[in-house]
Amino acid sequence: MAHHVFPVRVYYEDTDHSGVVYHANYLKYFERAREHLLGPDELVRLLEEDGVGFVVVKASLRYRDGARFGDVIEIRSTAKQGSPYRAVFVQEAWRPGGTKPAVEAEIELCTVNRDGRLVKLPDGVVARVQALLAGA
Amino acid sequence: MAHHVFPVRVYYEDTDHSGVVYHANYLKYFERAREHLLGPDELVRLLEEDGVGFVVVKASLRYRDGARFGDVIEIRSTAKQGSPYRAVFVQEAWRPGGTKPAVEAEIELCTVNRDGRLVKLPDGVVARVQALLAGA
Amino acid sequence: MAHHVFPVRVYYEDTDHSGVVYHANYLKYFERAREHLLGPDELVRLLEEDGVGFVVVKASLRYRDGARFGDVIEIRSTAKQGSPYRAVFVQEAWRPGGTKPAVEAEIELCTVNRDGRLVKLPDGVVARVQALLAGA
Amino acid sequence: MAHHVFPVRVYYEDTDHSGVVYHANYLKYFERAREHLLGPDELVRLLEEDGVGFVVVKASLRYRDGARFGDVIEIRSTAKQGSPYRAVFVQEAWRPGGTKPAVEAEIELCTVNRDGRLVKLPDGVVARVQALLAGA
């Protein structure tokens, strides 16, 4: 299936004293990738004009290997399913030269309005998820 | 079942521009709670004397509500199962006055030596997990 | 001079691959200490009822030693000067058993309203700064 | 004077509930920029082969404006002075369309060996600082 690719460099800030990337930081990388996948300018517009923002409702991660300082890891993202209210992304972090993903994740998101109430996913988000599902 | 309780205050640093705690930060809170549950001084000793550290191998989270600036959330932790090589913790974040957990998680950990190789869980860790499983 | 004391434990999340606390994180510790010094509940009230929040306008830090995983560092805070619009805090991070501060900082803050405009420091903040200046 | 330019996009993770970038995060941005300025691959080599890493010894920051979600800020870096043991960088964060820097900083660094002892700056670092001082 087609996937969106987004590179992330590992800096001092990302690692912990064990020498590898701190486990929570992959959630940040996956979010950065999703923002690029969906279009950062459109996300700003949605938030400022329509008052619509994203919330993560579920996340599951499996860690196989630890990325290290200086690595440029590749975040590969695609969609698993979509509904009018939920988008489910399948995301992987690959170390340079890796033969399998260092981290695999499934992240489920909803959108909320300024009062924090659930709203239907904006059309642009649904379209992007459909395109990923179709392998575009 | 008995559980370990650890309070966490939400500071500016924890929130994002949506007004609630950034989703990745709950993984930090859950780790802080596990460190206290296992004994921070023993964890330092394990690392410095035995060269044994922890790695998260799986994490799954379900987000129901967002903690806000100033909240003192309560992290409730217990164990789900243990093996010689893995400890599985069930952890929840409760907002003040909440009737159900704001965030629920299951976190699976292993221990590794200085070369990053899997080693059996130290006895103290196994004992602590057994005590949680027994409801102590 | 009297100072406010606030303990901070160093977790995995705080360190980087060099083995010590990542330099930016001391700014987080100093802010946590200031929030406790000023009263976290009052800060929440100020924000929610009066729409008043804090912004850091200047910060200078001198790093002498690096705190390590498991350290409980002590944040010692006092005020250097105050004005109707600015509060200047002098803050230090001490490692356990240290003979001088590991990190020294001077942090200057203002308060802003919901539109981001500068407003006079709330009376409670001024009173707290005066008390620190007076050595109370 | 010539300066090194490095773009940084502001994500959810970077902001706090006040709506702008959390003040400590600019130290992260400045470090990312310095790593690119000095060459990330060379920094990895220095660390792994020569056991040489960087420590920040001083940092002073002046905050004038707050970057917001979605901004692509520009980090402009140059050197102020150098010595065999210290490199001093002058770094600024510019918001899109800004007429003055949102944040200005001066950051002083040393290099240490595996035992944490101060060592002379590696030749490549000195050369890069000289080039910045010369306006190259």
Coordinates of C-alpha atoms in Angstrom, one line a residue:
Chain A
M1 CA 0.0 0.0 0.0
A2 CA 1.2 3.5 -0.6
H3 CA 2.3 5.4 2.4
H4 CA 3.3 8.9 3.3
V5 CA 7.0 9.3 4.1
F6 CA 8.4 11.9 6.6
P7 CA 12.0 12.1 7.8
V8 CA 12.8 12.9 11.4
R9 CA 16.3 13.6 12.7
V10 CA 17.2 12.5 16.2
Y11 CA 18.7 15.3 18.3
Y12 CA 20.1 15.4 21.9
E13 CA 16.7 16.4 23.1
D14 CA 15.1 13.2 21.8
T15 CA 17.3 10.7 23.6
D16 CA 17.5 9.7 27.2
H17 CA 20.4 8.4 29.4
S18 CA 19.9 4.9 28.0
G19 CA 21.3 6.2 24.8
V20 CA 18.3 5.8 22.6
V21 CA 15.1 7.8 21.8
Y22 CA 12.8 8.2 24.9
H23 CA 9.8 6.0 24.2
A24 CA 7.2 8.8 24.5
N25 CA 8.9 10.8 21.7
Y26 CA 7.8 8.5 19.0
L27 CA 4.2 9.8 19.6
K28 CA 5.6 13.2 18.8
Y29 CA 7.2 12.0 15.5
F30 CA 4.0 10.2 14.5
E31 CA 2.1 13.4 15.1
R32 CA 4.5 15.6 13.1
A33 CA 4.1 13.1 10.2
R34 CA 0.3 13.2 10.4
E35 CA 0.4 17.0 10.3
H36 CA 2.4 17.0 7.2
L37 CA 0.3 14.2 5.7
L38 CA -2.9 16.3 6.3
G39 CA -1.3 19.6 5.4
P40 CA -0.1 21.9 8.1
D41 CA -1.5 25.0 6.6
E42 CA -4.9 23.4 6.3
L43 CA -4.7 22.3 10.0
V44 CA -4.0 25.9 11.0
R45 CA -6.9 27.2 8.9
L46 CA -9.2 24.5 10.4
L47 CA -8.2 25.5 13.9
E48 CA -8.3 29.3 13.4
E49 CA -11.3 29.7 11.1
D50 CA -13.5 26.6 12.0
G51 CA -12.3 26.1 15.5
V52 CA -11.7 22.4 14.8
G53 CA -8.8 20.6 16.4
F54 CA -7.6 17.0 16.7
V55 CA -7.6 14.7 19.7
V56 CA -5.9 11.4 19.9
V57 CA -8.3 8.8 21.4
K58 CA -6.3 5.7 21.1
A59 CA -2.7 4.8 20.5
S60 CA -0.9 1.5 20.6
L61 CA 2.8 1.1 20.0
R62 CA 5.2 -1.7 19.7
Y63 CA 8.9 -1.0 20.2
R64 CA 11.4 -3.3 18.5
D65 CA 14.6 -1.2 18.2
G66 CA 15.8 2.1 19.6
A67 CA 16.8 5.0 17.3
R68 CA 20.0 6.8 18.3
F69 CA 21.4 10.3 18.2
G70 CA 22.0 11.4 14.7
D71 CA 19.7 8.8 13.0
V72 CA 17.4 10.2 10.4
I73 CA 14.4 8.0 10.9
E74 CA 11.7 7.6 8.4
I75 CA 8.1 7.8 9.5
R76 CA 5.8 5.8 7.1
S77 CA 2.2 6.5 7.5
T78 CA -1.0 5.1 6.0
A79 CA -4.6 4.8 7.0
K80 CA -6.3 1.7 8.3
Q81 CA -9.9 2.7 8.3
G82 CA -12.0 5.8 8.5
S83 CA -15.4 6.7 9.6
P84 CA -17.2 10.1 9.7
Y85 CA -15.9 10.6 13.2
R86 CA -12.6 8.7 13.4
A87 CA -9.4 8.4 11.4
V88 CA -7.1 5.5 12.1
F89 CA -3.5 5.8 11.1
V90 CA -0.9 3.0 10.9
Q91 CA 2.5 4.5 11.4
E92 CA 6.0 3.1 11.5
A93 CA 9.4 4.5 12.4
W94 CA 12.3 3.0 10.4
R95 CA 15.9 3.4 11.3
P96 CA 18.5 4.0 8.5
G97 CA 19.2 0.6 6.8
G98 CA 16.6 -1.2 8.9
T99 CA 15.0 -4.4 7.7
K100 CA 11.9 -4.0 9.8
P101 CA 10.3 -1.0 11.6
A102 CA 11.9 0.1 14.9
V103 CA 8.5 1.2 16.1
E104 CA 5.0 0.3 14.9
A105 CA 1.9 2.2 15.9
E106 CA -1.8 2.5 15.4
I107 CA -3.2 5.9 16.2
E108 CA -6.9 6.8 16.3
L109 CA -8.0 10.4 16.1
C110 CA -11.2 12.4 16.3
T111 CA -11.9 16.1 15.8
V112 CA -13.5 18.5 18.3
N113 CA -14.8 22.0 18.2
R114 CA -13.9 24.9 20.4
D115 CA -16.1 23.5 23.2
G116 CA -14.3 20.2 23.0
R117 CA -17.4 18.5 21.5
L118 CA -16.9 15.7 18.9
V119 CA -17.5 16.9 15.4
K120 CA -17.5 15.1 12.0
L121 CA -14.0 14.8 10.5
P122 CA -13.5 17.7 8.1
D123 CA -13.9 16.8 4.4
G124 CA -10.3 17.4 3.6
V125 CA -9.2 14.9 6.3
V126 CA -11.7 12.3 5.1
A127 CA -10.4 12.8 1.5
R128 CA -6.9 12.3 2.6
V129 CA -7.7 9.2 4.6
Q130 CA -9.6 7.8 1.6
A131 CA -6.7 8.4 -0.7
L132 CA -4.4 6.6 1.7
L133 CA -6.8 3.7 1.9
A134 CA -6.9 3.6 -1.9
G135 CA -3.2 3.5 -2.0
A136 CA -2.8 6.9 -3.6
Chain B
M1 CA -7.2 -5.0 43.4
A2 CA -4.7 -2.9 45.3
H3 CA -2.9 -0.3 43.3
H4 CA 0.0 2.1 43.7
V5 CA -1.0 5.7 43.7
F6 CA 1.2 8.6 42.5
P7 CA 0.1 12.2 42.1
V8 CA 1.2 14.4 39.2
R9 CA 0.6 18.1 38.9
V10 CA 0.0 19.5 35.4
Y11 CA 2.2 22.5 34.6
Y12 CA 2.4 24.8 31.6
E13 CA 5.0 22.5 30.1
D14 CA 2.6 19.6 30.0
T15 CA -0.2 21.3 28.0
D16 CA -0.5 22.2 24.4
H17 CA -2.3 24.9 22.6
S18 CA -5.6 22.9 22.7
G19 CA -5.6 23.6 26.4
V20 CA -5.2 20.1 27.7
V21 CA -2.2 17.8 28.4
Y22 CA -0.3 16.8 25.2
H23 CA -1.1 13.1 24.6
A24 CA 2.5 11.9 24.6
N25 CA 3.0 13.2 28.1
Y26 CA 0.9 10.6 29.8
L27 CA 3.6 8.1 28.9
K28 CA 5.9 10.3 31.0
Y29 CA 3.5 10.3 33.9
F30 CA 3.1 6.5 33.8
E31 CA 6.8 6.1 33.8
R32 CA 7.3 8.4 36.7
A33 CA 4.7 6.3 38.6
R34 CA 6.4 3.1 37.7
E35 CA 9.8 4.4 38.9
H36 CA 8.2 5.2 42.3
L37 CA 6.4 1.9 42.4
L38 CA 9.6 0.0 41.8
G39 CA 11.8 2.3 44.0
P40 CA 13.8 5.1 42.4
D41 CA 16.9 4.4 44.5
E42 CA 16.9 0.7 43.6
L43 CA 16.5 1.6 39.9
V44 CA 19.6 3.9 40.1
R45 CA 21.5 1.1 41.9
L46 CA 20.4 -1.5 39.2
L47 CA 21.6 0.8 36.5
E48 CA 24.9 1.9 38.0
E49 CA 26.0 -1.3 39.7
D50 CA 24.4 -4.1 37.6
G51 CA 24.1 -2.1 34.3
V52 CA 20.5 -3.1 34.1
G53 CA 17.9 -0.6 32.6
F54 CA 14.3 -0.8 31.4
V55 CA 12.9 -0.6 28.0
V56 CA 9.3 -0.2 27.0
V57 CA 8.3 -2.9 24.5
K58 CA 4.6 -2.2 24.2
A59 CA 2.3 0.5 25.1
S60 CA -1.4 1.0 24.5
L61 CA -3.4 4.0 25.6
R62 CA -7.0 5.0 25.6
Y63 CA -7.8 8.7 26.0
R64 CA -11.2 9.6 27.4
D65 CA -10.7 13.1 28.9
G66 CA -8.0 15.7 28.9
A67 CA -6.3 16.9 32.0
R68 CA -5.9 20.7 32.3
F69 CA -3.3 23.1 33.7
G70 CA -3.3 23.0 37.5
D71 CA -5.0 19.6 37.8
V72 CA -3.4 17.2 40.2
I73 CA -4.0 13.9 38.5
E74 CA -3.7 10.6 40.2
I75 CA -1.8 7.8 38.5
R76 CA -3.1 4.4 39.7
S77 CA -0.8 1.5 38.8
T78 CA -1.1 -2.2 39.1
A79 CA 0.3 -5.3 37.4
K80 CA -1.5 -7.5 34.9
Q81 CA 0.9 -10.3 34.5
G82 CA 4.6 -11.0 34.8
S83 CA 7.1 -13.4 33.4
P84 CA 10.8 -13.8 34.0
Y85 CA 11.4 -11.4 31.1
R86 CA 8.4 -9.1 31.0
A87 CA 6.4 -7.0 33.4
V88 CA 3.0 -5.7 32.3
F89 CA 1.6 -2.7 34.1
V90 CA -2.0 -1.4 34.0
Q91 CA -2.0 2.3 34.6
E92 CA -4.7 4.9 34.8
A93 CA -4.7 8.7 35.0
W94 CA -7.6 10.2 37.1
R95 CA -8.5 13.8 37.0
P96 CA -9.7 15.4 40.3
G97 CA -13.2 14.3 41.0
G98 CA -13.3 12.1 38.0
T99 CA -15.8 9.1 37.9
K100 CA -13.7 7.2 35.4
P101 CA -10.1 7.3 34.3
A102 CA -9.1 10.1 31.9
V103 CA -6.5 7.9 30.4
E104 CA -6.0 4.1 30.6
A105 CA -2.9 2.3 29.6
E106 CA -1.2 -1.0 29.5
I107 CA 2.6 -0.9 29.4
E108 CA 4.9 -3.8 28.9
L109 CA 8.6 -3.6 29.9
C110 CA 11.7 -5.7 29.7
T111 CA 15.1 -5.2 31.2
V112 CA 18.4 -5.0 29.2
N113 CA 22.1 -5.0 30.1
R114 CA 24.7 -2.5 29.1
D115 CA 24.9 -4.1 25.6
G116 CA 21.2 -3.7 25.1
R117 CA 20.6 -7.5 25.5
L118 CA 17.5 -8.8 27.1
V119 CA 18.1 -10.0 30.7
K120 CA 15.8 -11.6 33.2
L121 CA 13.8 -9.1 35.3
P122 CA 15.7 -8.4 38.5
D123 CA 14.3 -10.2 41.6
G124 CA 13.2 -6.9 43.2
V125 CA 11.1 -6.1 40.2
V126 CA 9.5 -9.5 40.0
A127 CA 8.7 -9.3 43.7
R128 CA 7.1 -6.0 43.3
V129 CA 5.0 -7.2 40.4
Q130 CA 4.0 -10.3 42.3
A131 CA 2.9 -8.1 45.2
L132 CA 0.7 -6.0 42.9
L133 CA -0.8 -9.1 41.3
A134 CA -1.6 -10.4 44.8
G135 CA -3.3 -7.2 45.7
A136 CA -0.7 -6.2 48.3
Chain C
M1 CA 18.0 35.7 52.2
A2 CA 15.0 33.4 52.6
H3 CA 14.2 31.3 49.6
H4 CA 11.5 28.9 48.5
V5 CA 12.6 25.3 48.2
F6 CA 11.1 22.8 45.8
P7 CA 12.3 19.3 45.1
V8 CA 12.4 17.8 41.6
R9 CA 13.2 14.2 40.9
V10 CA 15.1 13.4 37.7
Y11 CA 13.4 10.7 35.6
Y12 CA 14.4 9.0 32.3
E13 CA 12.5 11.6 30.4
D14 CA 14.7 14.4 31.8
T15 CA 18.1 13.1 30.7
D16 CA 19.7 12.9 27.3
H17 CA 22.2 10.4 25.8
S18 CA 25.1 12.3 27.5
G19 CA 23.8 10.9 30.8
V20 CA 22.8 14.1 32.4
V21 CA 19.7 16.3 32.4
Y22 CA 19.1 18.0 29.0
H23 CA 19.9 21.7 29.4
A24 CA 16.5 23.0 28.4
N25 CA 14.8 21.0 31.1
Y26 CA 16.0 23.2 33.9
L27 CA 13.7 25.9 32.6
K28 CA 10.9 23.5 33.2
Y29 CA 12.0 22.8 36.8
F30 CA 12.4 26.5 37.5
E31 CA 8.9 27.1 36.2
R32 CA 7.4 24.3 38.3
A33 CA 9.1 25.9 41.3
R34 CA 7.7 29.3 40.5
E35 CA 4.2 27.9 40.1
H36 CA 4.4 26.4 43.6
L37 CA 6.0 29.6 45.0
L38 CA 3.1 31.6 43.7
G39 CA 0.4 29.1 44.4
P40 CA -0.8 26.8 41.7
D41 CA -4.5 27.2 42.6
E42 CA -4.2 30.9 42.5
L43 CA -2.5 30.7 39.1
V44 CA -5.4 28.6 37.8
R45 CA -7.9 31.1 39.2
L46 CA -6.1 34.0 37.6
L47 CA -6.1 32.3 34.3
E48 CA -9.7 31.1 34.3
E49 CA -11.4 34.0 36.0
D50 CA -9.2 37.0 35.2
G51 CA -7.7 35.7 31.9
V52 CA -4.2 36.5 33.2
G53 CA -1.3 34.4 32.3
F54 CA 2.5 34.6 32.6
V55 CA 5.1 35.0 29.9
V56 CA 8.8 34.7 30.4
V57 CA 10.6 37.7 28.9
K58 CA 14.2 37.0 29.8
A59 CA 16.1 34.0 31.1
S60 CA 19.8 33.6 31.7
L61 CA 21.3 30.4 32.9
R62 CA 24.7 29.3 34.0
Y63 CA 25.4 25.5 34.0
R64 CA 28.1 24.2 36.3
D65 CA 27.2 20.6 36.9
G66 CA 24.8 18.1 35.4
A67 CA 22.1 16.4 37.4
R68 CA 21.7 12.6 36.8
F69 CA 19.0 10.1 36.7
G70 CA 17.6 9.5 40.2
D71 CA 18.9 12.7 41.7
V72 CA 16.4 14.7 43.7
I73 CA 17.5 18.2 43.0
E74 CA 16.4 21.1 45.1
I75 CA 15.2 24.3 43.3
R76 CA 15.9 27.3 45.5
S77 CA 14.0 30.4 44.4
T78 CA 14.0 34.0 45.5
A79 CA 13.2 37.4 44.0
K80 CA 15.7 39.9 42.8
Q81 CA 13.5 42.9 42.1
G82 CA 10.0 43.6 41.2
S83 CA 8.1 46.4 39.4
P84 CA 4.4 46.8 38.7
Y85 CA 5.0 44.9 35.4
R86 CA 7.9 42.6 36.0
A87 CA 9.0 40.0 38.5
V88 CA 12.6 38.8 38.5
F89 CA 13.3 35.5 40.1
V90 CA 16.7 34.2 41.0
Q91 CA 16.7 30.4 40.9
E92 CA 19.2 27.7 41.5
A93 CA 19.2 23.9 41.1
W94 CA 21.2 22.0 43.7
R95 CA 22.3 18.4 43.3
P96 CA 22.2 16.2 46.5
G97 CA 25.2 17.0 48.6
G98 CA 26.3 19.8 46.3
T99 CA 28.5 22.6 47.6
K100 CA 27.5 25.0 45.0
P101 CA 24.5 25.2 42.6
A102 CA 24.5 22.9 39.6
V103 CA 22.6 25.6 37.6
E104 CA 21.9 29.2 38.4
A105 CA 19.3 31.3 36.6
E106 CA 17.7 34.6 36.5
I107 CA 14.2 34.6 35.0
E108 CA 12.1 37.7 34.3
L109 CA 8.3 37.4 33.8
C110 CA 5.4 39.6 32.9
T111 CA 1.7 39.0 32.9
V112 CA -0.6 39.3 29.9
N113 CA -4.4 39.3 29.4
R114 CA -6.4 37.1 27.0
D115 CA -5.4 39.3 24.1
G116 CA -1.7 38.9 24.9
R117 CA -1.4 42.5 26.1
L118 CA 0.8 43.4 29.0
V119 CA -1.1 43.9 32.3
K120 CA 0.1 44.9 35.8
L121 CA 1.2 42.0 37.9
P122 CA -1.7 40.8 40.0
D123 CA -1.6 41.9 43.7
G124 CA -0.9 38.4 44.9
V125 CA 2.1 38.0 42.7
V126 CA 3.5 41.4 43.8
A127 CA 2.9 40.5 47.5
R128 CA 4.7 37.2 47.1
V129 CA 7.7 38.9 45.4
Q130 CA 7.8 41.5 48.1
A131 CA 7.8 38.8 50.7
L132 CA 10.8 37.1 49.0
L133 CA 12.6 40.4 48.7
A134 CA 12.0 41.0 52.4
G135 CA 13.4 37.6 53.2
A136 CA 10.1 36.2 54.5
Chain D
M1 CA 27.4 39.2 9.0
A2 CA 26.7 35.9 7.4
H3 CA 24.5 33.5 9.3
H4 CA 23.4 29.9 9.2
V5 CA 19.7 29.5 8.5
F6 CA 17.6 26.6 9.8
P7 CA 13.8 26.3 9.6
V8 CA 11.7 24.8 12.4
R9 CA 8.0 24.1 12.1
V10 CA 5.9 24.5 15.2
Y11 CA 3.8 21.4 16.1
Y12 CA 1.2 20.7 18.8
E13 CA 4.0 19.3 21.0
D14 CA 5.8 22.7 21.0
T15 CA 3.0 24.9 22.2
D16 CA 1.5 25.2 25.7
H17 CA -2.0 26.2 26.8
S18 CA -1.2 29.9 26.4
G19 CA -1.3 29.2 22.7
V20 CA 2.3 30.0 21.9
V21 CA 5.6 28.0 22.0
Y22 CA 6.6 27.0 25.5
H23 CA 9.6 29.1 26.4
A24 CA 12.1 26.3 27.1
N25 CA 11.5 24.8 23.6
Y26 CA 13.5 27.6 21.9
L27 CA 16.6 26.1 23.5
K28 CA 15.8 22.9 21.6
Y29 CA 15.4 24.8 18.4
F30 CA 18.7 26.6 18.9
E31 CA 20.4 23.3 19.5
R32 CA 18.9 21.6 16.4
A33 CA 20.2 24.6 14.4
R34 CA 23.7 24.3 15.9
E35 CA 23.8 20.6 15.2
H36 CA 23.1 21.3 11.5
L37 CA 25.5 24.2 11.4
L38 CA 28.3 22.0 12.8
G39 CA 27.3 18.9 10.8
P40 CA 25.2 16.2 12.4
D41 CA 27.2 13.3 10.9
E42 CA 30.5 14.8 12.2
L43 CA 28.9 15.2 15.7
V44 CA 27.9 11.6 15.7
R45 CA 31.5 10.6 14.6
L46 CA 33.0 12.8 17.3
L47 CA 30.8 11.2 19.9
E48 CA 31.2 7.6 18.8
E49 CA 34.9 7.6 17.7
D50 CA 36.5 10.3 19.8
G51 CA 34.1 10.2 22.8
V52 CA 33.6 14.0 22.6
G53 CA 30.3 15.6 23.3
F54 CA 28.9 19.1 23.9
V55 CA 27.7 20.8 27.0
V56 CA 26.0 24.1 27.2
V57 CA 27.6 26.2 29.9
K58 CA 25.7 29.5 29.5
A59 CA 22.5 30.5 27.9
S60 CA 20.7 33.8 27.8
L61 CA 17.5 34.4 26.1
R62 CA 15.3 37.4 25.4
Y63 CA 11.7 36.7 24.4
R64 CA 9.9 39.4 22.3
D65 CA 7.1 37.5 20.6
G66 CA 5.6 34.0 20.8
A67 CA 5.6 31.6 17.8
R68 CA 2.3 29.9 17.2
F69 CA 1.2 26.5 15.9
G70 CA 1.9 26.0 12.2
D71 CA 4.6 28.8 12.1
V72 CA 7.7 27.9 10.3
I73 CA 10.3 29.8 12.2
E74 CA 13.7 30.6 11.0
I75 CA 16.7 30.1 13.3
R76 CA 19.5 32.4 12.3
S77 CA 22.8 31.5 13.9
T78 CA 26.3 33.0 13.9
A79 CA 29.3 33.0 16.2
K80 CA 30.2 35.8 18.6
Q81 CA 33.6 34.6 19.7
G82 CA 35.6 31.5 20.1
S83 CA 38.4 30.2 22.2
P84 CA 40.2 26.9 22.3
Y85 CA 37.7 25.8 24.9
R86 CA 34.5 27.7 24.2
A87 CA 32.3 28.5 21.3
V88 CA 29.7 31.3 21.7
F89 CA 26.8 31.3 19.3
V90 CA 24.3 34.2 18.7
Q91 CA 21.0 32.7 17.7
E92 CA 17.7 34.2 16.8
A93 CA 14.2 32.8 16.1
W94 CA 12.2 34.7 13.5
R95 CA 8.5 34.3 12.9
P96 CA 7.2 34.4 9.3
G97 CA 7.1 38.0 8.2
G98 CA 8.6 39.3 11.4
T99 CA 10.4 42.6 11.4
K100 CA 12.6 41.7 14.4
P101 CA 13.5 38.4 16.1
A102 CA 10.9 36.8 18.2
V103 CA 13.6 35.4 20.5
E104 CA 17.3 36.3 20.7
A105 CA 19.8 34.1 22.4
E106 CA 23.5 33.8 23.2
I107 CA 24.6 30.2 23.9
E108 CA 28.1 29.2 25.1
L109 CA 29.3 25.6 24.7
C110 CA 32.3 23.5 25.7
T111 CA 33.2 20.0 24.7
V112 CA 33.9 17.2 27.2
N113 CA 35.3 13.7 26.9
R114 CA 33.7 10.4 28.1
D115 CA 34.7 11.2 31.7
G116 CA 33.0 14.5 31.5
R117 CA 36.3 16.4 31.5
L118 CA 36.7 19.6 29.5
V119 CA 38.6 19.1 26.3
K120 CA 39.7 21.5 23.6
L121 CA 37.1 22.2 20.9
P122 CA 37.6 19.8 18.0
D123 CA 39.3 21.4 15.0
G124 CA 36.2 21.1 12.8
V125 CA 34.2 23.0 15.4
V126 CA 36.8 25.8 15.6
A127 CA 37.0 26.0 11.8
R128 CA 33.2 26.4 11.6
V129 CA 33.2 29.1 14.3
Q130 CA 36.0 30.9 12.5
A131 CA 34.1 30.8 9.3
L132 CA 31.0 32.3 10.9
L133 CA 33.1 35.0 12.6
A134 CA 34.6 35.8 9.2
G135 CA 31.2 36.1 7.7
A136 CA 31.6 33.1 5.5

